[in-house]
Amino acid sequence: MERKIQLKESDIPRQWYNLAADLPTPMLPPLGPDGKPITPDMLAPVFPMNLIEQEVSTERWIDIPEEILDILYRWRPAPLKRAVYLERHLQTPARIYYKDESYSPPGSHKPNTAVAQAWYNKEFGIKKLTTETGAGQWGSALAFGCKLLGLECKVFMVRISFDQKPFRKIMMQVWGANCVASPSSETNAGRKILEEMPDTPGSLGIAISEAIEEAVTDSSGKTRYSLGSVLNHVLLHQTIVGLEAKKQLESAGEKLPDVIIGCAGGGSNFAGLSFPFVADKINGADIEIIPTEPTACPTMTRAPFAYDFGDTACTTPLLAMYTLGHAFIPPPIHAGGLRYHGMAPLVCQCIVEGLMTPKSFNQIKCYESALLWAQTEGAICAPETSHAIAAVIDEAIKAKEEGKEKMILFNYSGHGLMDLTGYDAFLSGKLIDYSLPDEELEKFTAELKNLPKAEIRKSGKW
Amino acid sequence: MERKIQLKESDIPRQWYNLAADLPTPMLPPLGPDGKPITPDMLAPVFPMNLIEQEVSTERWIDIPEEILDILYRWRPAPLKRAVYLERHLQTPARIYYKDESYSPPGSHKPNTAVAQAWYNKEFGIKKLTTETGAGQWGSALAFGCKLLGLECKVFMVRISFDQKPFRKIMMQVWGANCVASPSSETNAGRKILEEMPDTPGSLGIAISEAIEEAVTDSSGKTRYSLGSVLNHVLLHQTIVGLEAKKQLESAGEKLPDVIIGCAGGGSNFAGLSFPFVADKINGADIEIIPTEPTACPTMTRAPFAYDFGDTACTTPLLAMYTLGHAFIPPPIHAGGLRYHGMAPLVCQCIVEGLMTPKSFNQIKCYESALLWAQTEGAICAPETSHAIAAVIDEAIKAKEEGKEKMILFNYSGHGLMDLTGYDAFLSGKLIDYSLPDEELEKFTAELKNLPKAEIRKSGKW
């Protein structure tokens, strides 16, 4: 039995899968400041029209341009691996497979969409992309994508990360991006904040405001903004992960998985793996699909389904999603990518439908799982990815208890080589668990009452 | 054309290749303190007898135990990749292939021997391994190997690296190793130095002394020392790299390479790739084989061939090799793995024979090459690996100038994600070039005159 299931370049998926085509109930539309559904042209100053078209598309299959594949071949098709060493350790009858997305040069699944977005922007005549980044995983992926396509890239990095995590900043510079600490003196939004609070550590909300301002105020009209998760087109670009996995499982003589797991912050790596299988579930397949999140940021497991802003600065359209409230202040847990207050609307609609069953994990259990992974499978995973592994271990133990030969598939979304301080805190006993208290949840979600109400649309089939 | 040439597990080489069997002239023996050749039993307190047997073996093929392969399958067979993006950028007619050894969990080729050494030690009844590490690449590989085989591991890490490069130390801890700053208070050697120089930054020489002392003074007799390069058995374990590459080139329809390139510090990644092809060259194939090194530490290109100690503390047997002198103090260049004063005796004998043609590169050219690599191929290489890439680019440009369709093969020995400070220095213009001045070379090699003279044995066929 091969532990690494490889695909040839010639077997790479040539179309992305768009779940919007198969949803049993239609999505709620994004709303503008007037509470009315926004139209594509309202997004035109922020995104290029070809990506806006993807954002609203309900076509089931969308061709992947050959030029994008030519770039992805640097690391794709990514291997599907069998976690035999973990299986042996757990003495589980379960077969555990995972897509290894840590092989991309920036070290995660993020470049799958960064490259695609850079390509569509270039195709539309755009010369420069702006974005924000927290710990730097998305910023480095976009820097990478822009460099390979010859676009300029400017990344507004939250100041505290800029100062404390210099390595991802250096990565971005290696790929030619201009990475500045946010708030910066280069935008009105940044200057205003710096005047009021010169010592602020910054926030993702401020960085988003700066990145959008820099995009929409470029008088040449050749700059756009880029987002690394949440939106439909971003999730679409990630479906290559699940589509590859399907082919690989087939070539290994496997049928559909019994359980599919992925960590979900904005939802993109999880959706990328699971959406092609959600289609099978809609068609009757018996698959348990589990997005996982931290107990510290329990968007899918405890937050209401409501219309909310995508950013803390209230500049985006209102999205119908599970949300802890745009004013949510995440606790300082180590999985920086899982601290977002909302969740991709497509993922949320699947949860509403009952197609997915989210679970939450505290960070000590996640690091215990990551350590067991490193000491059996060998590799050091990202703190985000550990939230998937924690669920995988639970499911494998359950399979053992039930004596069932389940097949589990999960997304190994990235490596943890740039995030070792979390391991250090865990190993030295300094890590603390954190579950969001009820009163905090109530406080942060209180403001949602002042926004349009999101109607729950449910087919009732799951 | 596939850019990644994969091997199946079932096609992994099942024997290592031992170049000692095919050398046209026999190696000079290691000498003891009395100037006489050492015998295997003299090494027994330091290494287990099964590895000592490999060290002195002249068998051409040595079986790889199945249990070692079972561990290596975590990342092996490693892909052979074609650097099409760099080829396009250089507009070269050369075909550039590379073995990607950065896929191992510790991120380099080092675990190929770390796992093997841990296995042979365990087989011999050993419970614990000690070693030294500078920047931490070898220490993290041995920690990884020991954890997977259930051995204890203690790493003496040069104090300045321990303090300034905390991330590799955390990696070692994730894999369960005990990593201490050297000099430490845990050995006589360490305590003595600390008493004399409490603020010393430490050195690899001190760390070696501490690691060997801890191994040989364990009264249970269950502790041994482990070395990550230079020795014959270490190079032997790395030949799996070149043997895989041979099979992969064949499956891609290629014949033997015209040029083979690898960076060489102690020589192990370079030997691992090249030795199986040296056998072809001995048998008449026309292959240029180029080990590369920094101009700051020009062991192969400028140092004399002489008997010298393997360590700065003069505790090892005398080895016949190119050496800058055991007292050589390397300048603070960023390629920490290429600062060793000596070179693997097997590699040196090949150079003496004319089977290899070493070249040296200054570090700014190497970082320029690494940057071009990152901006074309995508990945960020280790500073050591950049010394191979610099030579690859030179050869590819030469092929273009000559209009020759050369095939170039090199070893991509590791990624640079833990070594980004060197890129930062380069990008911010703070990096300086350094070539060893003649008077320094003379000063450091002066002491070699007091040691036994190494006779040059050359068949004269190359």
PDB file of C-alpha atoms in Angstrom, chain A residues 129-313:
ATOM      1  CA  LEU A 129      -3.122  44.297  -5.559  1.00  0.00           C
ATOM      2  CA  THR A 130      -3.536  45.358  -1.954  1.00  0.00           C
ATOM      3  CA  THR A 131      -4.482  43.234   1.011  1.00  0.00           C
ATOM      4  CA  GLU A 132      -4.276  42.983   4.764  1.00  0.00           C
ATOM      5  CA  THR A 133      -2.638  40.234   6.793  1.00  0.00           C
ATOM      6  CA  GLY A 134      -2.520  39.266  10.433  1.00  0.00           C
ATOM      7  CA  ALA A 135       0.150  36.693  11.194  1.00  0.00           C
ATOM      8  CA  GLY A 136       1.176  36.866   7.539  1.00  0.00           C
ATOM      9  CA  GLN A 137       0.062  33.589   5.958  1.00  0.00           C
ATOM     10  CA  TRP A 138      -2.307  35.243   3.495  1.00  0.00           C
ATOM     11  CA  GLY A 139       0.015  38.169   2.852  1.00  0.00           C
ATOM     12  CA  SER A 140       2.875  35.858   1.924  1.00  0.00           C
ATOM     13  CA  ALA A 141       0.604  33.805  -0.361  1.00  0.00           C
ATOM     14  CA  LEU A 142      -0.576  36.904  -2.227  1.00  0.00           C
ATOM     15  CA  ALA A 143       2.995  38.229  -2.477  1.00  0.00           C
ATOM     16  CA  PHE A 144       3.935  34.882  -4.037  1.00  0.00           C
ATOM     17  CA  GLY A 145       1.026  34.946  -6.493  1.00  0.00           C
ATOM     18  CA  CYS A 146       1.660  38.537  -7.537  1.00  0.00           C
ATOM     19  CA  LYS A 147       5.384  37.985  -8.069  1.00  0.00           C
ATOM     20  CA  LEU A 148       4.792  34.994 -10.345  1.00  0.00           C
ATOM     21  CA  LEU A 149       2.357  37.056 -12.425  1.00  0.00           C
ATOM     22  CA  GLY A 150       4.333  40.269 -12.413  1.00  0.00           C
ATOM     23  CA  LEU A 151       1.861  42.337 -10.365  1.00  0.00           C
ATOM     24  CA  GLU A 152       2.792  44.793  -7.657  1.00  0.00           C
ATOM     25  CA  CYS A 153       1.654  43.752  -4.202  1.00  0.00           C
ATOM     26  CA  LYS A 154       1.142  45.851  -1.098  1.00  0.00           C
ATOM     27  CA  VAL A 155       0.385  44.192   2.198  1.00  0.00           C
ATOM     28  CA  PHE A 156      -0.854  46.028   5.276  1.00  0.00           C
ATOM     29  CA  MET A 157       0.315  43.868   8.170  1.00  0.00           C
ATOM     30  CA  VAL A 158      -1.120  44.362  11.654  1.00  0.00           C
ATOM     31  CA  ARG A 159       1.600  46.290  13.494  1.00  0.00           C
ATOM     32  CA  ILE A 160       1.998  43.919  16.437  1.00  0.00           C
ATOM     33  CA  SER A 161       2.571  41.004  14.056  1.00  0.00           C
ATOM     34  CA  PHE A 162       4.851  43.148  11.885  1.00  0.00           C
ATOM     35  CA  ASP A 163       7.016  43.781  14.939  1.00  0.00           C
ATOM     36  CA  GLN A 164       6.762  40.377  16.634  1.00  0.00           C
ATOM     37  CA  LYS A 165       6.700  38.038  13.627  1.00  0.00           C
ATOM     38  CA  PRO A 166       9.378  39.362  11.297  1.00  0.00           C
ATOM     39  CA  PHE A 167       9.812  36.119   9.335  1.00  0.00           C
ATOM     40  CA  ARG A 168       6.629  36.203   7.295  1.00  0.00           C
ATOM     41  CA  LYS A 169       7.376  39.828   6.502  1.00  0.00           C
ATOM     42  CA  ILE A 170      10.752  38.729   5.124  1.00  0.00           C
ATOM     43  CA  MET A 171       9.005  36.000   3.065  1.00  0.00           C
ATOM     44  CA  MET A 172       6.786  38.658   1.512  1.00  0.00           C
ATOM     45  CA  GLN A 173       9.842  40.758   0.709  1.00  0.00           C
ATOM     46  CA  VAL A 174      11.600  37.775  -0.883  1.00  0.00           C
ATOM     47  CA  TRP A 175       8.601  37.607  -3.226  1.00  0.00           C
ATOM     48  CA  GLY A 176       8.918  41.321  -3.907  1.00  0.00           C
ATOM     49  CA  ALA A 177       5.927  42.641  -1.968  1.00  0.00           C
ATOM     50  CA  ASN A 178       5.832  45.955  -0.166  1.00  0.00           C
ATOM     51  CA  CYS A 179       4.835  45.058   3.380  1.00  0.00           C
ATOM     52  CA  VAL A 180       4.037  47.945   5.728  1.00  0.00           C
ATOM     53  CA  ALA A 181       2.948  48.000   9.348  1.00  0.00           C
ATOM     54  CA  SER A 182      -0.689  48.982   9.853  1.00  0.00           C
ATOM     55  CA  PRO A 183      -1.798  51.556  10.836  1.00  0.00           C
ATOM     56  CA  SER A 184       0.548  53.256   8.382  1.00  0.00           C
ATOM     57  CA  SER A 185       1.016  56.882   7.413  1.00  0.00           C
ATOM     58  CA  GLU A 186       0.199  55.963   3.810  1.00  0.00           C
ATOM     59  CA  THR A 187      -3.608  56.117   3.986  1.00  0.00           C
ATOM     60  CA  ASN A 188      -6.155  58.514   5.470  1.00  0.00           C
ATOM     61  CA  ALA A 189      -7.529  55.705   7.623  1.00  0.00           C
ATOM     62  CA  GLY A 190      -4.066  54.888   8.925  1.00  0.00           C
ATOM     63  CA  ARG A 191      -3.041  58.492   9.559  1.00  0.00           C
ATOM     64  CA  LYS A 192      -6.266  59.171  11.449  1.00  0.00           C
ATOM     65  CA  ILE A 193      -5.727  56.223  13.777  1.00  0.00           C
ATOM     66  CA  LEU A 194      -2.040  57.053  14.293  1.00  0.00           C
ATOM     67  CA  GLU A 195      -2.986  60.598  15.289  1.00  0.00           C
ATOM     68  CA  GLU A 196      -5.516  59.352  17.833  1.00  0.00           C
ATOM     69  CA  MET A 197      -3.531  56.337  19.073  1.00  0.00           C
ATOM     70  CA  PRO A 198       0.141  56.553  18.080  1.00  0.00           C
ATOM     71  CA  ASP A 199       1.000  53.407  20.059  1.00  0.00           C
ATOM     72  CA  THR A 200      -1.828  51.154  18.816  1.00  0.00           C
ATOM     73  CA  PRO A 201      -0.847  47.551  18.047  1.00  0.00           C
ATOM     74  CA  GLY A 202      -3.173  47.741  15.025  1.00  0.00           C
ATOM     75  CA  SER A 203      -5.950  45.340  14.099  1.00  0.00           C
ATOM     76  CA  LEU A 204      -7.151  43.356  11.104  1.00  0.00           C
ATOM     77  CA  GLY A 205     -10.057  45.795  10.830  1.00  0.00           C
ATOM     78  CA  ILE A 206      -7.750  48.789  10.471  1.00  0.00           C
ATOM     79  CA  ALA A 207      -5.550  46.917   8.002  1.00  0.00           C
ATOM     80  CA  ILE A 208      -8.577  46.029   5.841  1.00  0.00           C
ATOM     81  CA  SER A 209      -9.645  49.678   5.801  1.00  0.00           C
ATOM     82  CA  GLU A 210      -6.175  50.739   4.699  1.00  0.00           C
ATOM     83  CA  ALA A 211      -5.924  48.068   1.992  1.00  0.00           C
ATOM     84  CA  ILE A 212      -9.350  48.897   0.547  1.00  0.00           C
ATOM     85  CA  GLU A 213      -8.647  52.645   0.658  1.00  0.00           C
ATOM     86  CA  GLU A 214      -5.364  52.220  -1.196  1.00  0.00           C
ATOM     87  CA  ALA A 215      -7.137  50.132  -3.858  1.00  0.00           C
ATOM     88  CA  VAL A 216     -10.153  52.359  -4.474  1.00  0.00           C
ATOM     89  CA  THR A 217      -8.308  55.692  -4.348  1.00  0.00           C
ATOM     90  CA  ASP A 218      -5.694  54.834  -6.997  1.00  0.00           C
ATOM     91  CA  SER A 219      -6.569  57.390  -9.651  1.00  0.00           C
ATOM     92  CA  SER A 220      -5.163  55.188 -12.431  1.00  0.00           C
ATOM     93  CA  GLY A 221      -7.896  52.644 -11.703  1.00  0.00           C
ATOM     94  CA  LYS A 222      -5.280  49.881 -11.958  1.00  0.00           C
ATOM     95  CA  THR A 223      -5.317  48.765  -8.312  1.00  0.00           C
ATOM     96  CA  ARG A 224      -7.710  46.318  -6.691  1.00  0.00           C
ATOM     97  CA  TYR A 225      -8.117  44.656  -3.317  1.00  0.00           C
ATOM     98  CA  SER A 226      -7.783  40.922  -2.648  1.00  0.00           C
ATOM     99  CA  LEU A 227      -9.295  38.787   0.107  1.00  0.00           C
ATOM    100  CA  GLY A 228      -7.946  35.399   1.205  1.00  0.00           C
ATOM    101  CA  SER A 229     -11.109  33.659   2.430  1.00  0.00           C
ATOM    102  CA  VAL A 230     -14.873  34.001   3.103  1.00  0.00           C
ATOM    103  CA  LEU A 231     -16.002  35.012  -0.404  1.00  0.00           C
ATOM    104  CA  ASN A 232     -17.542  32.560  -2.887  1.00  0.00           C
ATOM    105  CA  HIS A 233     -14.833  32.952  -5.522  1.00  0.00           C
ATOM    106  CA  VAL A 234     -12.104  32.298  -2.982  1.00  0.00           C
ATOM    107  CA  LEU A 235     -13.780  29.061  -1.895  1.00  0.00           C
ATOM    108  CA  LEU A 236     -14.274  28.155  -5.547  1.00  0.00           C
ATOM    109  CA  HIS A 237     -10.510  28.368  -6.227  1.00  0.00           C
ATOM    110  CA  GLN A 238      -9.865  26.052  -3.300  1.00  0.00           C
ATOM    111  CA  THR A 239     -12.085  23.255  -4.619  1.00  0.00           C
ATOM    112  CA  ILE A 240      -9.125  21.963  -6.609  1.00  0.00           C
ATOM    113  CA  VAL A 241      -8.066  20.428  -3.268  1.00  0.00           C
ATOM    114  CA  GLY A 242     -11.186  18.287  -2.909  1.00  0.00           C
ATOM    115  CA  LEU A 243     -11.354  17.464  -6.601  1.00  0.00           C
ATOM    116  CA  GLU A 244      -7.789  16.159  -6.532  1.00  0.00           C
ATOM    117  CA  ALA A 245      -8.585  14.189  -3.370  1.00  0.00           C
ATOM    118  CA  LYS A 246     -11.530  12.499  -5.105  1.00  0.00           C
ATOM    119  CA  LYS A 247      -9.362  11.314  -7.978  1.00  0.00           C
ATOM    120  CA  GLN A 248      -6.656  10.166  -5.591  1.00  0.00           C
ATOM    121  CA  LEU A 249      -9.032   8.185  -3.380  1.00  0.00           C
ATOM    122  CA  GLU A 250     -10.408   6.540  -6.476  1.00  0.00           C
ATOM    123  CA  SER A 251      -6.937   5.582  -7.681  1.00  0.00           C
ATOM    124  CA  ALA A 252      -6.286   4.089  -4.225  1.00  0.00           C
ATOM    125  CA  GLY A 253      -9.366   1.909  -4.660  1.00  0.00           C
ATOM    126  CA  GLU A 254     -11.375   3.848  -2.100  1.00  0.00           C
ATOM    127  CA  LYS A 255     -14.980   4.983  -2.312  1.00  0.00           C
ATOM    128  CA  LEU A 256     -16.363   8.141  -0.664  1.00  0.00           C
ATOM    129  CA  PRO A 257     -15.102   9.058   2.833  1.00  0.00           C
ATOM    130  CA  ASP A 258     -17.288   8.418   5.882  1.00  0.00           C
ATOM    131  CA  VAL A 259     -16.010  11.553   7.595  1.00  0.00           C
ATOM    132  CA  ILE A 260     -14.488  14.755   6.167  1.00  0.00           C
ATOM    133  CA  ILE A 261     -12.761  17.239   8.462  1.00  0.00           C
ATOM    134  CA  GLY A 262     -11.146  20.636   8.075  1.00  0.00           C
ATOM    135  CA  CYS A 263     -10.414  23.591  10.308  1.00  0.00           C
ATOM    136  CA  ALA A 264     -12.406  26.696   9.419  1.00  0.00           C
ATOM    137  CA  GLY A 265     -11.481  30.311  10.142  1.00  0.00           C
ATOM    138  CA  GLY A 266     -12.937  32.078   7.123  1.00  0.00           C
ATOM    139  CA  GLY A 267     -13.756  28.674   5.627  1.00  0.00           C
ATOM    140  CA  SER A 268     -11.578  28.407   2.542  1.00  0.00           C
ATOM    141  CA  ASN A 269      -9.417  25.336   3.190  1.00  0.00           C
ATOM    142  CA  PHE A 270     -12.351  23.466   4.676  1.00  0.00           C
ATOM    143  CA  ALA A 271     -14.639  24.365   1.777  1.00  0.00           C
ATOM    144  CA  GLY A 272     -11.931  23.543  -0.744  1.00  0.00           C
ATOM    145  CA  LEU A 273     -11.701  19.987   0.498  1.00  0.00           C
ATOM    146  CA  SER A 274     -15.329  19.359   1.389  1.00  0.00           C
ATOM    147  CA  PHE A 275     -17.491  21.087  -1.245  1.00  0.00           C
ATOM    148  CA  PRO A 276     -16.950  18.500  -3.994  1.00  0.00           C
ATOM    149  CA  PHE A 277     -18.119  15.874  -1.476  1.00  0.00           C
ATOM    150  CA  VAL A 278     -21.044  18.010  -0.288  1.00  0.00           C
ATOM    151  CA  ALA A 279     -22.345  17.522  -3.821  1.00  0.00           C
ATOM    152  CA  ASP A 280     -22.324  13.757  -3.170  1.00  0.00           C
ATOM    153  CA  LYS A 281     -24.058  14.227   0.165  1.00  0.00           C
ATOM    154  CA  ILE A 282     -26.777  16.311  -1.488  1.00  0.00           C
ATOM    155  CA  ASN A 283     -27.185  13.401  -3.892  1.00  0.00           C
ATOM    156  CA  GLY A 284     -27.651  10.951  -1.044  1.00  0.00           C
ATOM    157  CA  ALA A 285     -24.166   9.859   0.060  1.00  0.00           C
ATOM    158  CA  ASP A 286     -23.746   9.223   3.787  1.00  0.00           C
ATOM    159  CA  ILE A 287     -20.844  11.496   4.740  1.00  0.00           C
ATOM    160  CA  GLU A 288     -20.315  13.339   8.001  1.00  0.00           C
ATOM    161  CA  ILE A 289     -18.713  16.705   7.205  1.00  0.00           C
ATOM    162  CA  ILE A 290     -17.104  18.490  10.158  1.00  0.00           C
ATOM    163  CA  PRO A 291     -15.710  22.013  10.141  1.00  0.00           C
ATOM    164  CA  THR A 292     -13.703  22.654  13.308  1.00  0.00           C
ATOM    165  CA  GLU A 293     -12.999  25.852  15.199  1.00  0.00           C
ATOM    166  CA  PRO A 294     -11.555  27.032  18.538  1.00  0.00           C
ATOM    167  CA  THR A 295     -13.741  27.225  21.650  1.00  0.00           C
ATOM    168  CA  ALA A 296     -12.294  30.726  21.955  1.00  0.00           C
ATOM    169  CA  CYS A 297     -13.925  31.810  18.690  1.00  0.00           C
ATOM    170  CA  PRO A 298     -17.009  29.578  18.399  1.00  0.00           C
ATOM    171  CA  THR A 299     -18.589  31.115  15.309  1.00  0.00           C
ATOM    172  CA  MET A 300     -20.203  27.998  13.880  1.00  0.00           C
ATOM    173  CA  THR A 301     -20.998  26.224  17.133  1.00  0.00           C
ATOM    174  CA  ARG A 302     -22.440  29.050  19.233  1.00  0.00           C
ATOM    175  CA  ALA A 303     -22.988  32.248  17.245  1.00  0.00           C
ATOM    176  CA  PRO A 304     -26.298  33.309  15.684  1.00  0.00           C
ATOM    177  CA  PHE A 305     -26.983  33.207  11.927  1.00  0.00           C
ATOM    178  CA  ALA A 306     -27.359  36.875  11.065  1.00  0.00           C
ATOM    179  CA  TYR A 307     -26.519  39.641   8.649  1.00  0.00           C
ATOM    180  CA  ASP A 308     -23.236  41.272   9.671  1.00  0.00           C
ATOM    181  CA  PHE A 309     -20.342  43.221   8.257  1.00  0.00           C
ATOM    182  CA  GLY A 310     -17.382  41.203   7.028  1.00  0.00           C
ATOM    183  CA  ASP A 311     -14.925  43.549   8.710  1.00  0.00           C
ATOM    184  CA  THR A 312     -14.697  45.303  12.043  1.00  0.00           C
ATOM    185  CA  ALA A 313     -14.685  48.709  10.370  1.00  0.00           C
TER     186      ALA A 313
END
